Amino acid sequence: MKYLFEETELNPVELEKQLGLERGDIKEITIYPEGAVEVETADELSSTQQTKLKNILKSHSLPRGKRAMS
Amino acid sequence: MSDLFDKYGHPIRALINPDCPSDLFDKSGRPHIVVENADGIDLSTGEFLAALLKGGNLLHIPTNAGWTAVIAQAGSTLQAVSQFRVNSGATAGGKGLLHSLMEGLANDIAYATPVNLTKKLYLIFGCARYISVATAIARFQLKQVSTEGALAAKGIGLRVDNYALVGESYGTELGEVSLATSLLDSKEAGIVIVFDPDTPKIEWYVNGVLKGTQTTAAKIPTVSLGGYAPLVTSVINGATAASASWLVMRPIFWQER
């Protein structure tokens, strides 16, 4: 038997689901080569949503490092 | 006709393979070239490679490191050792994009001006599209911004409208050259983009055959790409909720030194 353990895909549609947002609320995700992450939203997130977002990114081992030139 | 003979008047055919007349010309009808050293002696294979490397900067572009991934909707990206793949995802408006800066390639201008457009440049790569999506647009571009979309400032590249190949360039206005070629689903096509600033012209070869040439000066970039010159591969699916994939394989950059 083989057991595969992995996170769900990290994309705007999945993030919207996990954060309980409407479709289109997350416009774009940018993942820099060093591991920094930028999430562009249509509207401002509440502090609870921001914390939840940070935890989702952590489950993907992100963010890490500092954004360099790109 | 002089190209048929070396500088000593020897037929080049004899220097290539006297038993194989077809070797006299390549499949595009151009005479083969024999490379000699200063003493007129044919270069060995090893020396020939050294001469090519000495004449320019050759970069086999890494596809699995140093790329920034940008995704919209259910898009995704994949970086592997021999290729990178971007997917639009199956949600309308989806996008997958990877970009990385092209720096340290120009010998005789400032480091901060990464791509010198006064020197001949080759961009060589394999590419393929996977899954037909009528509204999908894929691109591979060397340009001045890292965002998805048609060239709107200096740059060169390849656009694929679903499967149809189009050569893109921008000097002071956008140039589009139909390459009259459609990719077959999941089949690789070999692309060579030749940027020749002396003529000036840009040529697009598909599987070794010249398929398009841009000679309008306003559509050919000049001088340099300025201080920010990313290489960008991208795919979008537009209004269609279906997943289109775009693969770029073994990209190579060569520029005259």
Short mmCIF file of C-alpha atoms in Angstrom, two decimals:
data_model
loop_
_atom_site.label_atom_id
_atom_site.label_comp_id
_atom_site.label_asym_id
_atom_site.label_seq_id
_atom_site.Cartn_x
_atom_site.Cartn_y
_atom_site.Cartn_z
CA MET A 1 0.00 0.00 0.00
CA LYS A 2 1.02 3.56 -0.58
CA TYR A 3 -0.31 6.47 1.42
CA LEU A 4 0.10 9.94 0.00
CA PHE A 5 -0.04 12.97 2.25
CA GLU A 6 -0.17 16.41 0.68
CA GLU A 7 -1.78 19.80 1.02
CA THR A 8 -4.56 21.03 -1.22
CA GLU A 9 -3.47 23.16 -4.15
CA LEU A 10 -2.51 26.70 -3.37
CA ASN A 11 -4.47 28.86 -5.76
CA PRO A 12 -6.98 31.71 -5.44
CA VAL A 13 -10.03 29.43 -5.85
CA GLU A 14 -8.86 27.12 -3.02
CA LEU A 15 -7.92 30.05 -0.79
CA GLU A 16 -11.32 31.64 -1.29
CA LYS A 17 -12.99 28.38 -0.25
CA GLN A 18 -10.86 28.00 2.86
CA LEU A 19 -11.30 31.62 3.89
CA GLY A 20 -15.03 31.60 3.19
CA LEU A 21 -14.74 34.34 0.56
CA GLU A 22 -16.71 34.95 -2.61
CA ARG A 23 -15.33 33.89 -6.00
CA GLY A 24 -13.09 36.60 -7.35
CA ASP A 25 -12.24 38.01 -3.90
CA ILE A 26 -8.66 36.78 -4.31
CA LYS A 27 -7.29 38.12 -7.55
CA GLU A 28 -3.79 36.73 -7.70
CA ILE A 29 -1.12 34.86 -5.75
CA THR A 30 2.56 35.53 -6.36
CA ILE A 31 5.16 33.15 -4.96
CA TYR A 32 8.70 34.52 -5.16
CA PRO A 33 11.61 32.14 -5.69
CA GLU A 34 12.82 32.71 -2.14
CA GLY A 35 9.42 31.68 -0.78
CA ALA A 36 7.85 35.04 0.03
CA VAL A 37 4.17 35.18 -0.90
CA GLU A 38 1.98 38.05 -2.04
CA VAL A 39 -1.79 37.65 -2.06
CA GLU A 40 -3.77 40.29 -3.93
CA THR A 41 -7.38 40.68 -2.83
CA ALA A 42 -10.26 42.68 -4.19
CA ASP A 43 -11.16 44.00 -0.74
CA GLU A 44 -9.36 44.36 2.57
CA LEU A 45 -9.29 41.20 4.71
CA SER A 46 -10.34 41.27 8.34
CA SER A 47 -7.62 40.53 10.91
CA THR A 48 -9.22 37.10 11.49
CA GLN A 49 -9.09 36.36 7.79
CA GLN A 50 -5.48 37.55 7.62
CA THR A 51 -4.52 35.22 10.48
CA LYS A 52 -6.36 32.34 8.82
CA LEU A 53 -4.61 33.13 5.54
CA LYS A 54 -1.22 33.12 7.25
CA ASN A 55 -1.98 29.71 8.77
CA ILE A 56 -3.03 28.30 5.39
CA LEU A 57 0.23 29.53 3.87
CA LYS A 58 2.16 27.99 6.79
CA SER A 59 0.57 24.63 6.03
CA HIS A 60 2.19 24.96 2.59
CA SER A 61 5.54 25.75 4.26
CA LEU A 62 5.13 29.37 3.18
CA PRO A 63 6.08 32.10 3.48
CA ARG A 64 9.80 31.68 3.89
CA GLY A 65 12.77 33.87 3.13
CA LYS A 66 12.66 37.47 2.15
CA ARG A 67 11.65 38.77 -1.24
CA ALA A 68 14.66 39.63 -3.35
CA MET A 69 14.66 41.36 -6.73
CA SER A 70 12.24 39.75 -9.12
CA MET B 1 28.11 31.31 -55.08
CA SER B 2 31.20 32.16 -53.07
CA ASP B 3 29.64 30.42 -50.08
CA LEU B 4 30.04 27.14 -51.94
CA PHE B 5 33.82 27.38 -51.64
CA ASP B 6 36.21 28.03 -48.79
CA LYS B 7 38.75 30.83 -48.96
CA TYR B 8 41.17 28.56 -50.81
CA GLY B 9 38.63 27.74 -53.48
CA HIS B 10 37.94 24.23 -52.20
CA PRO B 11 34.33 23.19 -52.64
CA ILE B 12 32.72 23.10 -49.20
CA ARG B 13 30.92 19.91 -50.20
CA ALA B 14 34.25 18.12 -50.29
CA LEU B 15 35.06 19.40 -46.82
CA ILE B 16 31.78 18.14 -45.42
CA ASN B 17 31.19 14.71 -46.85
CA PRO B 18 32.07 13.96 -50.48
CA ASP B 19 29.87 10.87 -50.39
CA CYS B 20 26.76 12.77 -49.45
CA PRO B 21 25.88 15.63 -51.85
CA SER B 22 22.80 16.56 -49.86
CA ASP B 23 25.09 17.75 -47.11
CA LEU B 24 26.04 20.67 -49.33
CA PHE B 25 22.95 22.55 -48.21
CA ASP B 26 20.88 22.54 -45.08
CA LYS B 27 17.14 21.93 -45.33
CA SER B 28 16.48 25.65 -45.67
CA GLY B 29 18.68 25.76 -48.78
CA ARG B 30 21.63 27.57 -47.22
CA PRO B 31 25.15 26.34 -47.88
CA HIS B 32 26.81 24.67 -44.91
CA ILE B 33 29.60 26.65 -43.32
CA VAL B 34 33.05 25.32 -42.59
CA VAL B 35 34.72 27.02 -39.65
CA GLU B 36 38.48 27.47 -39.88
CA ASN B 37 41.06 28.84 -37.54
CA ALA B 38 43.39 31.74 -38.45
CA ASP B 39 45.69 29.36 -40.33
CA GLY B 40 42.89 28.09 -42.55
CA ILE B 41 42.73 24.71 -40.82
CA ASP B 42 39.32 23.22 -40.19
CA LEU B 43 38.40 23.41 -36.55
CA SER B 44 37.86 20.12 -34.78
CA THR B 45 34.54 19.57 -33.04
CA GLY B 46 36.06 20.58 -29.72
CA GLU B 47 37.59 23.73 -31.13
CA PHE B 48 34.36 24.61 -32.95
CA LEU B 49 32.42 24.57 -29.69
CA ALA B 50 35.09 26.72 -28.06
CA ALA B 51 34.82 29.21 -30.94
CA LEU B 52 31.06 29.42 -30.53
CA LEU B 53 31.37 29.94 -26.79
CA LYS B 54 34.10 32.52 -27.23
CA GLY B 55 31.92 34.47 -29.65
CA GLY B 56 28.96 34.87 -27.37
CA ASN B 57 27.28 34.33 -24.05
CA LEU B 58 25.51 31.00 -23.94
CA LEU B 59 22.99 30.34 -21.21
CA HIS B 60 21.08 27.10 -20.86
CA ILE B 61 18.31 28.69 -18.86
CA PRO B 62 17.52 26.80 -15.63
CA THR B 63 13.83 25.93 -15.55
CA ASN B 64 13.63 24.74 -11.97
CA ALA B 65 15.01 27.61 -9.91
CA GLY B 66 14.81 31.36 -9.66
CA TRP B 67 11.29 31.76 -11.06
CA THR B 68 8.50 33.79 -9.56
CA ALA B 69 5.11 32.09 -9.92
CA VAL B 70 1.94 34.13 -10.45
CA ILE B 71 -1.42 32.40 -10.49
CA ALA B 72 -5.00 33.55 -10.87
CA GLN B 73 -8.16 31.52 -10.29
CA ALA B 74 -7.22 27.82 -10.34
CA GLY B 75 -3.97 28.30 -12.25
CA SER B 76 -0.78 26.47 -11.38
CA THR B 77 2.87 26.23 -12.35
CA LEU B 78 5.44 23.46 -12.42
CA GLN B 79 9.21 23.83 -12.59
CA ALA B 80 11.22 20.77 -13.56
CA VAL B 81 14.85 20.30 -14.55
CA SER B 82 14.22 20.24 -18.30
CA GLN B 83 11.07 22.27 -18.71
CA PHE B 84 8.52 24.43 -17.05
CA ARG B 85 4.78 24.17 -17.38
CA VAL B 86 2.07 26.70 -16.64
CA ASN B 87 -1.60 25.81 -16.42
CA SER B 88 -4.62 28.08 -16.53
CA GLY B 89 -6.73 25.78 -14.37
CA ALA B 90 -10.34 24.91 -15.16
CA THR B 91 -11.88 28.16 -13.93
CA ALA B 92 -12.58 30.97 -16.39
CA GLY B 93 -10.06 33.82 -16.12
CA GLY B 94 -7.38 31.39 -14.95
CA LYS B 95 -3.71 32.13 -15.38
CA GLY B 96 -0.36 30.48 -14.76
CA LEU B 97 2.81 32.54 -15.20
CA LEU B 98 6.51 32.22 -14.38
CA HIS B 99 9.05 35.02 -14.71
CA SER B 100 12.71 35.55 -13.98
CA LEU B 101 15.15 38.36 -14.61
CA MET B 102 17.70 38.11 -17.40
CA GLU B 103 20.74 39.81 -15.94
CA GLY B 104 24.49 39.55 -16.28
CA LEU B 105 24.36 38.76 -19.99
CA ALA B 106 25.65 41.96 -21.57
CA ASN B 107 29.42 42.31 -21.68
CA ASP B 108 29.89 45.84 -22.80
CA ILE B 109 27.11 47.78 -21.15
CA ALA B 110 26.18 48.33 -17.54
CA TYR B 111 25.14 45.32 -15.50
CA ALA B 112 21.89 47.13 -14.70
CA THR B 113 21.05 47.05 -18.42
CA PRO B 114 20.60 43.31 -18.70
CA VAL B 115 19.95 42.64 -22.38
CA ASN B 116 21.93 44.48 -25.03
CA LEU B 117 19.89 44.86 -28.22
CA THR B 118 22.81 46.00 -30.34
CA LYS B 119 24.08 42.40 -30.51
CA LYS B 120 22.68 39.40 -32.29
CA LEU B 121 20.56 37.25 -30.03
CA TYR B 122 19.09 33.76 -30.28
CA LEU B 123 16.30 32.40 -28.12
CA ILE B 124 15.96 28.66 -28.64
CA PHE B 125 13.40 26.41 -26.99
CA GLY B 126 10.96 23.58 -27.43
CA CYS B 127 7.30 24.22 -26.70
CA ALA B 128 3.99 22.41 -26.55
CA ARG B 129 0.36 23.06 -25.74
CA TYR B 130 -1.80 20.53 -23.94
CA ILE B 131 -5.62 20.53 -24.09
CA SER B 132 -7.38 22.64 -26.68
CA VAL B 133 -9.10 25.72 -25.25
CA ALA B 134 -10.32 28.03 -28.01
CA THR B 135 -9.77 31.23 -26.04
CA ALA B 136 -6.44 30.24 -24.48
CA ILE B 137 -3.37 32.36 -25.16
CA ALA B 138 0.12 31.17 -24.27
CA ARG B 139 3.28 33.24 -24.53
CA PHE B 140 7.04 33.06 -24.07
CA GLN B 141 8.53 36.55 -24.04
CA LEU B 142 11.65 38.50 -23.26
CA LYS B 143 10.30 41.91 -22.32
CA GLN B 144 10.29 44.84 -19.89
CA VAL B 145 7.46 43.84 -17.56
CA SER B 146 6.69 40.59 -15.77
CA THR B 147 2.95 40.70 -16.30
CA GLU B 148 0.85 38.56 -18.61
CA GLY B 149 -0.18 40.03 -21.93
CA ALA B 150 0.82 41.29 -25.35
CA LEU B 151 4.04 43.23 -25.64
CA ALA B 152 3.41 46.91 -24.90
CA ALA B 153 7.04 47.95 -24.64
CA LYS B 154 10.30 46.67 -26.12
CA GLY B 155 10.49 42.90 -26.37
CA ILE B 156 10.43 39.78 -28.50
CA GLY B 157 8.49 36.58 -28.10
CA LEU B 158 6.16 33.89 -29.27
CA ARG B 159 2.38 33.86 -28.85
CA VAL B 160 0.16 30.84 -29.22
CA ASP B 161 -3.54 31.43 -29.88
CA ASN B 162 -4.82 28.08 -28.70
CA TYR B 163 -2.44 26.17 -31.04
CA ALA B 164 -1.65 28.83 -33.70
CA LEU B 165 1.86 30.30 -33.55
CA VAL B 166 2.41 34.06 -33.84
CA GLY B 167 5.74 35.92 -33.63
CA GLU B 168 5.49 38.98 -31.38
CA SER B 169 7.84 41.94 -31.15
CA TYR B 170 7.74 45.55 -30.02
CA GLY B 171 10.03 48.47 -30.77
CA THR B 172 7.81 51.53 -30.60
CA GLU B 173 4.73 49.62 -31.71
CA LEU B 174 3.47 46.03 -31.55
CA GLY B 175 4.42 43.68 -34.36
CA GLU B 176 2.61 40.40 -34.98
CA VAL B 177 3.73 37.90 -37.61
CA SER B 178 1.63 34.83 -38.28
CA LEU B 179 3.90 31.81 -38.43
CA ALA B 180 1.24 29.88 -40.38
CA THR B 181 1.80 26.92 -38.11
CA SER B 182 -0.42 25.19 -35.59
CA LEU B 183 0.89 23.03 -32.81
CA LEU B 184 -0.43 19.52 -32.44
CA ASP B 185 -1.79 18.73 -29.01
CA SER B 186 1.01 17.73 -26.61
CA LYS B 187 3.56 17.54 -29.46
CA GLU B 188 6.73 19.58 -29.17
CA ALA B 189 7.76 22.18 -31.74
CA GLY B 190 11.32 23.48 -31.86
CA ILE B 191 11.43 27.29 -31.92
CA VAL B 192 14.37 29.54 -32.73
CA ILE B 193 13.92 33.31 -32.53
CA VAL B 194 16.79 35.16 -34.17
CA PHE B 195 17.12 38.84 -33.31
CA ASP B 196 19.41 40.57 -35.81
CA PRO B 197 19.94 44.26 -34.96
CA ASP B 198 22.21 44.93 -37.95
CA THR B 199 19.67 44.30 -40.72
CA PRO B 200 17.48 44.86 -38.61
CA LYS B 201 15.08 41.91 -38.52
CA ILE B 202 13.63 39.23 -36.30
CA GLU B 203 13.15 35.70 -37.60
CA TRP B 204 11.04 32.92 -36.17
CA TYR B 205 11.97 29.35 -37.09
CA VAL B 206 9.68 26.41 -36.36
CA ASN B 207 11.24 22.96 -36.50
CA GLY B 208 14.19 24.34 -38.47
CA VAL B 209 12.11 26.17 -41.08
CA LEU B 210 11.85 29.96 -41.30
CA LYS B 211 8.16 30.73 -40.76
CA GLY B 212 8.10 34.47 -40.20
CA THR B 213 10.24 37.60 -40.41
CA GLN B 214 9.70 41.04 -38.93
CA THR B 215 11.51 43.81 -40.81
CA THR B 216 9.48 46.91 -39.85
CA ALA B 217 11.87 49.03 -37.80
CA ALA B 218 9.17 50.34 -35.44
CA LYS B 219 8.37 46.75 -34.49
CA ILE B 220 11.95 45.80 -33.66
CA PRO B 221 13.39 46.77 -30.26
CA THR B 222 16.64 48.71 -30.20
CA VAL B 223 19.49 49.65 -27.85
CA SER B 224 18.60 47.58 -24.78
CA LEU B 225 15.71 46.30 -22.70
CA GLY B 226 16.51 48.85 -20.00
CA GLY B 227 16.96 48.06 -16.35
CA TYR B 228 14.32 45.37 -16.02
CA ALA B 229 14.20 42.52 -18.51
CA PRO B 230 12.30 39.46 -17.36
CA LEU B 231 11.78 36.30 -19.35
CA VAL B 232 8.11 35.38 -19.00
CA THR B 233 6.14 32.24 -19.81
CA SER B 234 2.39 32.40 -19.37
CA VAL B 235 -0.98 30.96 -20.25
CA ILE B 236 -4.50 32.27 -19.75
CA ASN B 237 -7.76 30.56 -20.62
CA GLY B 238 -9.92 33.68 -21.05
CA ALA B 239 -13.65 33.21 -20.86
CA THR B 240 -13.51 29.43 -21.18
CA ALA B 241 -13.62 27.39 -17.97
CA ALA B 242 -11.15 24.75 -19.15
CA SER B 243 -7.56 24.04 -18.26
CA ALA B 244 -4.94 24.87 -20.87
CA SER B 245 -1.31 23.88 -20.33
CA TRP B 246 1.77 25.48 -21.90
CA LEU B 247 5.16 23.87 -21.76
CA VAL B 248 8.52 25.44 -22.56
CA MET B 249 11.40 23.01 -22.78
CA ARG B 250 15.19 23.39 -22.65
CA PRO B 251 15.29 27.16 -23.24
CA ILE B 252 18.65 28.45 -24.43
CA PHE B 253 19.81 32.04 -24.77
CA TRP B 254 22.82 32.95 -26.91
CA GLN B 255 24.02 36.46 -27.54
CA GLU B 256 26.93 37.75 -29.55
CA ARG B 257 29.70 39.11 -27.38
#
